[in-house]
Amino acid sequence: MSNKFEDNKGCIYLFLVVAIVFLFKYFLSNDGKNCAYVHIYNPKTGTESDLDLQVDIYDGEVTKIYFKNGGWLDESNFKGETFLDSDNTALFNDDRGRKISVTLQDKNDCE
């Protein structure tokens, strides 16, 4: 005769795994607005800009960059993958041929 715990051990483990994945995604996700160090290089002119800006992240991917003058770049401007790597950095080009690097910062409010 087995006890109820042994009979339901598989269900309990499955529940714990699902709960841990949910909590990890919910509490450790970077989804939403984040502060980021943004480096933009224009190979046509040789100019470079280093900026602290707000960016939108969704499912580990940069979806929008907000400039302090009210402008922005979004997915319609990005070329290639914009996924964050293990260092929370995404490297991609925009539709003007500029090379963009976005690295998330630890702080909550951009200066």
Short mmCIF file of C-alpha atoms in Angstrom, two decimals:
data_model
loop_
_atom_site.label_atom_id
_atom_site.label_comp_id
_atom_site.label_asym_id
_atom_site.label_seq_id
_atom_site.Cartn_x
_atom_site.Cartn_y
_atom_site.Cartn_z
CA MET A 1 0.00 0.00 0.00
CA SER A 2 1.47 3.34 -1.04
CA ASN A 3 0.91 6.70 0.55
CA LYS A 4 -0.68 9.68 -1.21
CA PHE A 5 2.63 11.54 -1.51
CA GLU A 6 4.25 8.72 -3.45
CA ASP A 7 1.21 8.48 -5.74
CA ASN A 8 1.32 12.22 -6.54
CA LYS A 9 5.10 12.77 -6.55
CA GLY A 10 5.21 13.37 -10.33
CA CYS A 11 2.43 15.98 -10.16
CA ILE A 12 4.12 17.74 -7.26
CA TYR A 13 7.46 17.92 -9.12
CA LEU A 14 5.74 19.20 -12.25
CA PHE A 15 3.94 21.88 -10.25
CA LEU A 16 7.21 22.98 -8.62
CA VAL A 17 8.99 23.22 -11.99
CA VAL A 18 6.17 25.28 -13.51
CA ALA A 19 6.07 27.56 -10.46
CA ILE A 20 9.85 28.13 -10.57
CA VAL A 21 9.78 28.93 -14.31
CA PHE A 22 6.90 31.36 -13.79
CA LEU A 23 8.61 33.10 -10.88
CA PHE A 24 11.89 33.32 -12.78
CA LYS A 25 10.17 34.84 -15.81
CA TYR A 26 8.07 37.21 -13.70
CA PHE A 27 10.67 38.48 -11.24
CA LEU A 28 13.92 38.24 -13.19
CA SER A 29 12.67 39.28 -16.59
CA ASN A 30 13.87 42.54 -18.12
CA ASP A 31 10.56 43.01 -19.96
CA GLY A 32 9.31 46.59 -19.99
CA LYS A 33 11.21 49.87 -19.87
CA ASN A 34 14.88 49.66 -18.92
CA CYS A 35 17.83 52.00 -18.79
CA ALA A 36 20.57 51.14 -21.22
CA TYR A 37 23.93 52.31 -22.42
CA VAL A 38 23.47 52.78 -26.19
CA HIS A 39 26.42 53.10 -28.55
CA ILE A 40 25.63 54.15 -32.13
CA TYR A 41 28.30 54.10 -34.85
CA ASN A 42 27.66 55.51 -38.32
CA PRO A 43 30.19 53.94 -40.73
CA LYS A 44 29.22 56.40 -43.49
CA THR A 45 30.33 59.44 -41.47
CA GLY A 46 32.60 57.84 -38.86
CA THR A 47 30.61 59.46 -36.04
CA GLU A 48 29.89 57.71 -32.76
CA SER A 49 27.45 58.47 -29.95
CA ASP A 50 27.38 57.08 -26.41
CA LEU A 51 24.06 57.64 -24.66
CA ASP A 52 22.14 56.57 -21.55
CA LEU A 53 18.61 55.97 -22.83
CA GLN A 54 15.40 54.15 -22.03
CA VAL A 55 14.68 51.05 -24.07
CA ASP A 56 11.77 48.64 -24.26
CA ILE A 57 12.52 44.93 -23.85
CA TYR A 58 10.05 42.16 -24.67
CA ASP A 59 10.93 38.47 -24.34
CA GLY A 60 14.63 39.30 -24.15
CA GLU A 61 14.63 41.42 -27.29
CA VAL A 62 15.12 45.17 -27.74
CA THR A 63 11.90 46.49 -29.28
CA LYS A 64 12.32 50.28 -28.96
CA ILE A 65 14.96 52.89 -28.13
CA TYR A 66 13.75 56.25 -26.76
CA PHE A 67 15.88 59.35 -27.45
CA LYS A 68 15.82 62.28 -25.03
CA ASN A 69 14.61 64.65 -27.79
CA GLY A 70 11.36 62.68 -28.11
CA GLY A 71 12.41 60.57 -31.09
CA TRP A 72 12.74 56.80 -31.15
CA LEU A 73 13.82 53.77 -33.11
CA ASP A 74 11.68 50.66 -33.04
CA GLU A 75 11.46 47.23 -34.63
CA SER A 76 10.56 48.75 -37.99
CA ASN A 77 14.00 50.42 -37.98
CA PHE A 78 16.05 47.46 -36.71
CA LYS A 79 17.79 45.06 -39.08
CA GLY A 80 18.68 41.61 -37.80
CA GLU A 81 18.20 40.04 -34.41
CA THR A 82 17.95 42.32 -31.38
CA PHE A 83 18.10 39.64 -28.67
CA LEU A 84 20.07 40.32 -25.49
CA ASP A 85 22.98 37.97 -24.89
CA SER A 86 24.14 36.63 -21.51
CA ASP A 87 25.79 40.01 -20.79
CA ASN A 88 22.46 41.82 -21.45
CA THR A 89 23.86 43.31 -24.67
CA ALA A 90 22.27 43.35 -28.12
CA LEU A 91 24.22 44.21 -31.30
CA PHE A 92 22.36 45.07 -34.50
CA ASN A 93 22.08 47.53 -37.38
CA ASP A 94 19.34 50.00 -38.19
CA ASP A 95 17.71 50.86 -41.52
CA ARG A 96 20.26 53.67 -42.06
CA GLY A 97 23.22 51.29 -41.82
CA ARG A 98 24.28 52.41 -38.34
CA LYS A 99 25.70 49.84 -35.94
CA ILE A 100 23.92 49.87 -32.57
CA SER A 101 24.95 48.31 -29.28
CA VAL A 102 22.47 48.26 -26.39
CA THR A 103 23.63 47.16 -22.92
CA LEU A 104 21.11 47.14 -20.08
CA GLN A 105 22.13 48.97 -16.92
CA ASP A 106 21.34 48.01 -13.34
CA LYS A 107 19.78 51.33 -12.41
CA ASN A 108 16.05 51.98 -12.80
CA ASP A 109 15.98 55.63 -13.81
CA CYS A 110 17.94 56.95 -16.75
CA GLU A 111 19.73 60.23 -16.14
#
